[in-house]
Short mmCIF file of C-alpha atoms in Angstrom, two decimals:
data_model
loop_
_atom_site.label_atom_id
_atom_site.label_comp_id
_atom_site.label_asym_id
_atom_site.label_seq_id
_atom_site.Cartn_x
_atom_site.Cartn_y
_atom_site.Cartn_z
CA MET A 1 3.99 -6.63 25.99
CA LYS A 2 1.69 -3.72 25.24
CA TYR A 3 -1.90 -4.73 24.48
CA ARG A 4 -3.75 -2.55 21.98
CA ILE A 5 -7.35 -2.77 20.80
CA GLY A 6 -7.73 -1.68 17.17
CA TYR A 7 -10.64 0.21 15.65
CA ARG A 8 -11.66 -2.86 13.61
CA THR A 9 -11.92 -4.93 16.80
CA ILE A 10 -14.10 -2.28 18.41
CA LYS A 11 -16.35 -2.06 15.33
CA THR A 12 -16.67 -5.84 15.23
CA ALA A 13 -17.61 -6.09 18.91
CA VAL A 14 -20.12 -3.22 18.81
CA GLY A 15 -21.53 -4.18 15.40
CA THR A 16 -22.05 -7.82 16.39
CA SER A 17 -23.94 -6.81 19.54
CA ILE A 18 -26.13 -4.36 17.63
CA SER A 19 -27.00 -6.81 14.85
CA ILE A 20 -27.98 -9.51 17.37
CA MET A 21 -30.07 -6.99 19.32
CA ILE A 22 -31.90 -5.84 16.18
CA ALA A 23 -32.52 -9.41 15.00
CA GLN A 24 -33.79 -10.33 18.46
CA MET A 25 -36.06 -7.27 18.59
CA LEU A 26 -37.49 -8.30 15.21
CA GLN A 27 -38.17 -11.72 16.79
CA LEU A 28 -36.20 -13.55 14.13
CA ASP A 29 -35.41 -17.21 14.67
CA ASN A 30 -31.68 -18.03 14.89
CA PHE A 31 -31.05 -14.32 15.53
CA VAL A 32 -27.42 -14.92 16.64
CA SER A 33 -26.57 -15.74 13.01
CA ALA A 34 -26.93 -12.02 12.25
CA GLY A 35 -23.96 -11.42 14.55
CA ILE A 36 -21.90 -14.03 12.70
CA LEU A 37 -22.61 -12.27 9.41
CA THR A 38 -21.53 -8.94 10.88
CA ILE A 39 -18.24 -10.44 12.11
CA LEU A 40 -17.50 -11.90 8.68
CA CYS A 41 -18.37 -8.73 6.75
CA ILE A 42 -16.36 -6.16 8.73
CA LYS A 43 -13.08 -5.84 6.84
CA VAL A 44 -9.99 -3.66 6.97
CA THR A 45 -11.15 -1.43 4.07
CA LYS A 46 -14.50 -0.18 2.73
CA LYS A 47 -14.11 -1.84 -0.66
CA LYS A 48 -13.22 -5.21 0.88
CA SER A 49 -16.21 -4.91 3.20
CA LEU A 50 -18.53 -4.14 0.30
CA ARG A 51 -17.21 -7.07 -1.73
CA ALA A 52 -17.47 -9.43 1.24
CA SER A 53 -21.03 -8.25 1.97
CA TRP A 54 -22.16 -8.69 -1.62
CA ASP A 55 -20.56 -12.17 -1.87
CA ARG A 56 -22.29 -13.31 1.30
CA PHE A 57 -25.66 -11.78 0.42
CA PHE A 58 -25.64 -13.34 -3.05
CA ALA A 59 -24.41 -16.71 -1.75
CA CYS A 60 -27.12 -16.75 0.93
CA LEU A 61 -29.81 -16.09 -1.68
CA MET A 62 -28.35 -18.93 -3.76
CA ALA A 63 -28.40 -21.17 -0.67
CA MET A 64 -32.11 -20.48 -0.14
CA VAL A 65 -32.87 -21.42 -3.76
CA PHE A 66 -30.72 -24.57 -3.68
CA SER A 67 -32.17 -25.64 -0.32
CA SER A 68 -35.72 -25.27 -1.58
CA LEU A 69 -34.97 -27.34 -4.70
CA PHE A 70 -32.99 -30.13 -3.03
CA PHE A 71 -34.82 -30.54 0.29
CA GLU A 72 -38.33 -30.13 -1.10
CA GLY A 73 -37.50 -31.93 -4.35
CA ILE A 74 -35.65 -34.89 -2.83
CA ALA A 75 -35.82 -35.22 0.95
CA TYR A 76 -34.71 -33.73 4.27
CA HIS A 77 -31.83 -36.15 4.81
CA PRO A 78 -28.17 -35.69 5.77
CA LEU A 79 -27.07 -37.27 2.48
CA VAL A 80 -29.05 -34.64 0.59
CA ILE A 81 -27.04 -31.92 2.37
CA GLY A 82 -23.86 -33.46 0.96
CA LEU A 83 -25.41 -33.72 -2.50
CA LEU A 84 -26.59 -30.11 -2.31
CA LEU A 85 -23.10 -28.89 -1.39
CA LEU A 86 -21.60 -30.85 -4.32
CA PHE A 87 -23.58 -28.59 -6.65
CA PHE A 88 -23.81 -25.42 -4.57
CA ILE A 89 -20.07 -24.88 -3.86
CA PRO A 90 -18.92 -25.09 -7.53
CA ALA A 91 -21.81 -22.78 -8.50
CA ALA A 92 -20.78 -20.22 -5.86
CA VAL A 93 -17.15 -20.38 -7.01
CA MET A 94 -18.16 -20.02 -10.66
CA LEU A 95 -20.30 -16.96 -9.84
CA ARG A 96 -17.40 -15.48 -7.80
CA ALA A 97 -19.22 -15.69 -4.49
CA SER A 98 -16.89 -18.21 -2.86
CA ASP A 99 -16.36 -15.98 0.21
CA GLY A 100 -20.01 -16.53 1.07
CA ILE A 101 -19.92 -20.33 1.09
CA VAL A 102 -19.40 -20.71 4.85
CA THR A 103 -22.11 -18.18 5.71
CA SER A 104 -24.61 -19.62 3.27
CA SER A 105 -24.00 -23.09 4.70
CA VAL A 106 -25.53 -21.80 7.94
CA ILE A 107 -28.66 -20.80 6.00
CA ILE A 108 -28.78 -24.26 4.43
CA LEU A 109 -28.66 -25.89 7.87
CA HIS A 110 -31.36 -23.55 9.19
CA ILE A 111 -33.69 -24.65 6.41
CA TYR A 112 -32.76 -28.30 6.95
CA SER A 113 -33.48 -28.00 10.68
CA ALA A 114 -36.88 -26.39 9.96
CA GLY A 115 -37.93 -29.46 7.97
CA GLU A 116 -39.90 -27.46 5.41
CA VAL A 117 -39.58 -24.40 3.19
CA SER A 118 -42.18 -21.74 3.89
CA LYS A 119 -42.63 -18.07 3.14
CA GLU A 120 -42.12 -17.25 6.83
CA LEU A 121 -38.85 -19.23 6.96
CA LEU A 122 -37.43 -17.58 3.86
CA LEU A 123 -38.40 -14.11 5.14
CA ASN A 124 -36.76 -14.94 8.47
CA GLU A 125 -33.50 -15.96 6.78
CA LEU A 126 -33.63 -12.89 4.55
CA GLY A 127 -34.09 -10.75 7.66
CA ILE A 128 -31.04 -12.30 9.34
CA ILE A 129 -28.96 -11.70 6.20
CA THR A 130 -30.13 -8.10 5.83
CA VAL A 131 -29.55 -7.18 9.47
CA GLY A 132 -26.14 -8.84 9.75
CA ILE A 133 -24.75 -7.46 6.50
CA GLY A 134 -26.46 -4.08 6.86
CA VAL A 135 -24.94 -3.40 10.28
CA ALA A 136 -21.49 -4.39 8.99
CA LEU A 137 -21.76 -1.99 6.05
CA ILE A 138 -22.87 0.86 8.31
CA ALA A 139 -20.02 0.11 10.74
CA ASN A 140 -17.51 0.19 7.90
CA LEU A 141 -18.63 3.60 6.71
CA TYR A 142 -16.16 4.97 9.24
CA MET A 143 -12.51 4.40 8.50
CA PRO A 144 -9.83 6.41 10.34
CA SER A 145 -7.78 8.71 8.11
CA LEU A 146 -4.41 7.32 7.05
CA GLU A 147 -3.12 10.74 5.94
CA SER A 148 -0.99 11.42 9.03
CA LYS A 149 0.66 7.97 8.94
CA LEU A 150 1.35 8.24 5.21
CA LYS A 151 2.91 11.64 5.76
CA GLU A 152 4.99 10.21 8.61
CA TYR A 153 6.32 7.48 6.33
CA ARG A 154 7.10 10.07 3.66
CA LEU A 155 9.12 12.20 6.06
CA GLU A 156 11.05 9.20 7.42
CA ILE A 157 11.94 8.03 3.91
CA GLU A 158 13.04 11.51 2.86
CA ASP A 159 15.15 11.87 6.02
CA ASN A 160 16.86 8.56 5.25
CA PHE A 161 17.52 9.62 1.66
CA LYS A 162 19.19 12.77 2.99
CA ILE A 163 21.34 10.78 5.42
CA ILE A 164 22.47 8.44 2.63
CA PHE A 165 23.29 11.36 0.32
CA ASP A 166 25.18 13.12 3.10
CA GLU A 167 27.27 10.00 3.63
CA ILE A 168 28.03 9.87 -0.11
CA VAL A 169 29.12 13.52 0.02
CA LYS A 170 31.32 12.83 3.04
CA TYR A 171 33.03 9.90 1.32
CA LEU A 172 33.59 11.79 -1.94
CA ARG A 173 35.34 14.57 -0.01
CA THR A 174 37.30 12.61 2.58
CA HIS A 175 37.29 9.01 1.25
CA GLU A 176 36.57 7.95 4.82
CA SER A 177 33.35 6.80 6.42
CA SER A 178 32.21 5.24 9.68
CA TRP A 179 28.62 4.83 8.45
CA ASP A 180 27.03 1.50 9.37
CA GLY A 181 24.49 1.60 6.50
CA ARG A 182 21.50 1.12 8.82
CA GLU A 183 19.37 3.49 6.72
CA ILE A 184 19.62 1.18 3.70
CA THR A 185 17.68 -1.67 5.32
CA GLU A 186 15.41 0.70 7.19
CA THR A 187 14.42 2.63 4.05
CA MET A 188 13.45 -0.51 2.13
CA GLU A 189 11.24 -1.63 5.00
CA LEU A 190 9.65 1.83 5.26
CA ILE A 191 8.87 1.90 1.54
CA ASP A 192 7.22 -1.53 1.68
CA LYS A 193 5.06 -0.55 4.66
CA ALA A 194 4.20 2.80 3.09
CA LYS A 195 3.07 1.25 -0.20
CA THR A 196 0.86 -1.24 1.64
CA LEU A 197 -0.75 1.53 3.68
CA ALA A 198 -1.24 3.75 0.61
CA PHE A 199 -3.00 0.90 -1.20
CA ARG A 200 -5.28 0.43 1.79
CA ASP A 201 -6.13 4.13 1.58
CA VAL A 202 -7.25 3.61 -2.04
CA GLU A 203 -9.48 0.74 -0.87
CA ASN A 204 -11.20 3.07 1.60
CA HIS A 205 -12.49 5.41 -1.12
CA PHE A 206 -15.19 4.15 -3.48
CA ARG A 207 -14.63 6.94 -6.01
CA ARG A 208 -10.85 6.80 -5.96
CA ASN A 209 -8.96 4.25 -8.04
CA ASP A 210 -5.63 6.03 -7.76
CA ASN A 211 -3.49 7.37 -4.96
CA LEU A 212 -0.74 9.96 -5.21
CA TYR A 213 0.90 8.63 -2.08
CA TYR A 214 1.16 5.14 -3.60
CA HIS A 215 2.78 6.54 -6.75
CA TYR A 216 5.05 8.68 -4.60
CA PHE A 217 6.32 5.68 -2.62
CA LYS A 218 6.64 3.63 -5.81
CA MET A 219 8.73 6.44 -7.29
CA ARG A 220 10.94 6.53 -4.18
CA GLU A 221 11.34 2.75 -4.43
CA LYS A 222 12.73 3.07 -7.97
CA GLN A 223 15.04 5.87 -6.87
CA PHE A 224 16.20 3.80 -3.93
CA GLU A 225 17.11 0.92 -6.24
CA ILE A 226 19.46 3.33 -8.03
CA ILE A 227 20.96 4.48 -4.74
CA GLU A 228 21.65 0.87 -3.74
CA ARG A 229 23.20 0.25 -7.13
CA VAL A 230 25.62 3.21 -7.06
CA LEU A 231 26.91 2.86 -3.51
CA PRO A 232 29.49 0.15 -4.38
CA SER A 233 30.88 2.22 -7.27
CA VAL A 234 31.16 5.31 -5.06
CA THR A 235 32.98 3.47 -2.28
CA SER A 236 35.40 1.96 -4.84
CA ILE A 237 36.83 5.42 -5.59
CA ALA A 238 40.13 5.67 -3.73
CA LEU A 239 41.77 8.64 -5.47
CA PRO A 240 40.65 12.25 -4.84
CA VAL A 241 39.94 14.04 -8.15
CA GLU A 242 38.47 17.44 -9.00
CA GLN A 243 35.35 15.88 -10.50
CA GLY A 244 34.62 14.13 -7.21
CA GLU A 245 34.50 17.46 -5.37
CA MET A 246 32.15 18.91 -8.00
CA ILE A 247 29.84 15.93 -7.74
CA ALA A 248 29.94 16.16 -3.95
CA ASP A 249 28.76 19.79 -4.18
CA PHE A 250 25.93 18.72 -6.51
CA ILE A 251 24.81 15.83 -4.24
CA GLU A 252 24.95 18.11 -1.21
CA GLU A 253 22.57 20.55 -2.89
CA LEU A 254 20.38 17.65 -3.97
CA SER A 255 20.30 16.37 -0.40
CA ASP A 256 19.00 19.71 0.85
CA HIS A 257 16.06 19.61 -1.57
CA ILE A 258 14.39 16.29 -0.87
CA HIS A 259 10.68 17.11 -0.78
CA PRO A 260 7.40 15.74 -2.19
CA GLY A 261 7.05 18.43 -4.87
CA ASN A 262 8.87 18.37 -8.19
CA THR A 263 11.65 20.60 -9.55
CA ALA A 264 13.83 17.74 -10.79
CA ILE A 265 14.19 19.43 -14.18
CA GLN A 266 16.35 22.13 -12.56
CA PHE A 267 18.73 19.54 -11.18
CA LEU A 268 18.84 17.67 -14.50
CA ASP A 269 19.94 20.92 -16.13
CA LYS A 270 22.67 21.39 -13.52
CA LEU A 271 23.76 17.79 -14.00
CA TYR A 272 23.96 18.26 -17.76
CA ARG A 273 26.09 21.41 -17.41
CA MET A 274 28.39 19.60 -14.99
CA ARG A 275 28.88 16.74 -17.46
CA VAL A 276 29.75 19.21 -20.21
CA SER A 277 32.39 20.78 -17.95
CA PHE A 278 33.83 17.29 -17.31
CA GLU A 279 34.26 16.77 -21.04
CA ASN A 280 36.26 19.99 -21.31
CA MET A 281 38.72 18.98 -18.58
CA GLU A 282 42.12 17.43 -19.21
CA LEU A 283 42.29 13.69 -19.80
CA PRO A 284 43.37 11.50 -16.84
CA LYS A 285 47.14 11.09 -16.52
CA THR A 286 47.26 7.82 -14.55
CA ARG A 287 45.34 4.57 -14.47
CA GLU A 288 44.10 5.31 -10.96
CA GLU A 289 42.75 8.69 -12.04
CA PHE A 290 41.08 7.11 -15.08
CA GLU A 291 39.34 4.50 -12.92
CA ALA A 292 38.21 7.13 -10.39
CA ARG A 293 36.79 9.38 -13.10
CA ALA A 294 35.10 6.42 -14.83
CA ALA A 295 33.40 5.44 -11.57
CA LEU A 296 32.29 9.05 -11.05
CA LEU A 297 30.90 9.22 -14.58
CA HIS A 298 28.93 6.05 -13.95
CA PHE A 299 27.60 7.61 -10.75
CA VAL A 300 26.53 10.76 -12.63
CA LYS A 301 24.67 8.69 -15.25
CA GLU A 302 22.82 6.81 -12.51
CA MET A 303 21.90 10.07 -10.77
CA GLU A 304 20.51 11.29 -14.08
CA GLN A 305 18.15 8.32 -14.07
CA TYR A 306 17.33 9.09 -10.43
CA LEU A 307 16.21 12.59 -11.42
CA ILE A 308 14.36 11.44 -14.55
CA ILE A 309 12.27 9.12 -12.38
CA LYS A 310 11.34 12.06 -10.14
CA SER A 311 10.65 14.38 -13.09
CA SER A 312 7.95 11.97 -14.34
CA PHE A 313 6.14 12.26 -11.00
CA LYS A 314 3.67 15.15 -10.98
CA GLY A 315 4.19 15.95 -7.30
CA LEU A 316 2.49 15.10 -4.05
CA LYS A 317 -0.01 17.63 -2.72
CA ASP A 318 -0.20 17.18 1.02
CA ARG A 319 -1.72 19.38 3.68
CA GLU A 320 1.35 21.60 3.88
CA MET A 321 1.07 22.41 0.18
CA ASN A 322 -2.65 23.07 0.50
CA GLN A 323 -1.81 25.62 3.16
CA GLY A 324 0.24 27.53 0.64
CA ARG A 325 3.79 26.24 1.09
CA THR A 326 5.13 25.04 -2.24
CA ALA A 327 7.91 22.53 -1.75
CA GLU A 328 10.99 22.16 -3.86
CA ALA A 329 11.98 18.66 -4.83
CA ASN A 330 14.66 16.44 -6.23
#
């Protein structure tokens, strides 16, 4: 089994060491607690790290206030710790700082162990909090770019779409197929992974609440649902008809223009003209021909929805487009 160390693990290891070193250099008591804070605040995205840091900082400040009131106001006794937590935990949850409960409990125990609340003690705890959280925030300023992986997912999904369309074309022309359908399962898994990664990319940008890649993969997901839906109707066609060959030509052209840009309107126009030509053809002469043409008409209507979904997407501008290559799209 291949063992791989991720960037988050490296940041956690380095950040923890640095925060403990800084706290120790500042001669803070319980300096190792700064390392614990750093471990807890380094997250997979910048936004999650910022939220975790704020929750823990706020909860720790609350813990200092509660500790001062309960220990100085009642007594330094184990039962008072339990009483304090009975009030502190609901307050932290109500103020949406529940992620900081565990960390702030350490601060509570530090104050309990000291036996008294003093200015020096509070400054010491504030120093530990500041160092631990501060180092974590600095460490999380760096997040590796997800652009190349997102682009890789895009290309894999588009390749699978093309394979599926090519198999549809092959069946419409020959009514034979040895395709195992592997791309169906694979594409759904790729779309799920791609959407998750695209959402993480949004979380790594403080000024970005939207992500074209996420909308792109969501659009492909809706298109893929249509593809899954039409496959049974396509494979049910057993009789070769002229309309099937025309649709095969259309799908073949569509298959050759699967890209992240958007010219779906052109294909909608071609689809409309093809439907008009169908209406001008002779009526089916046999039941089998009627059923084949009905299935093909259903397929055409579904492909219209497929293209409408793409036409509502404004297009994905990736590095290739920025370099001046405008992509066509279906």
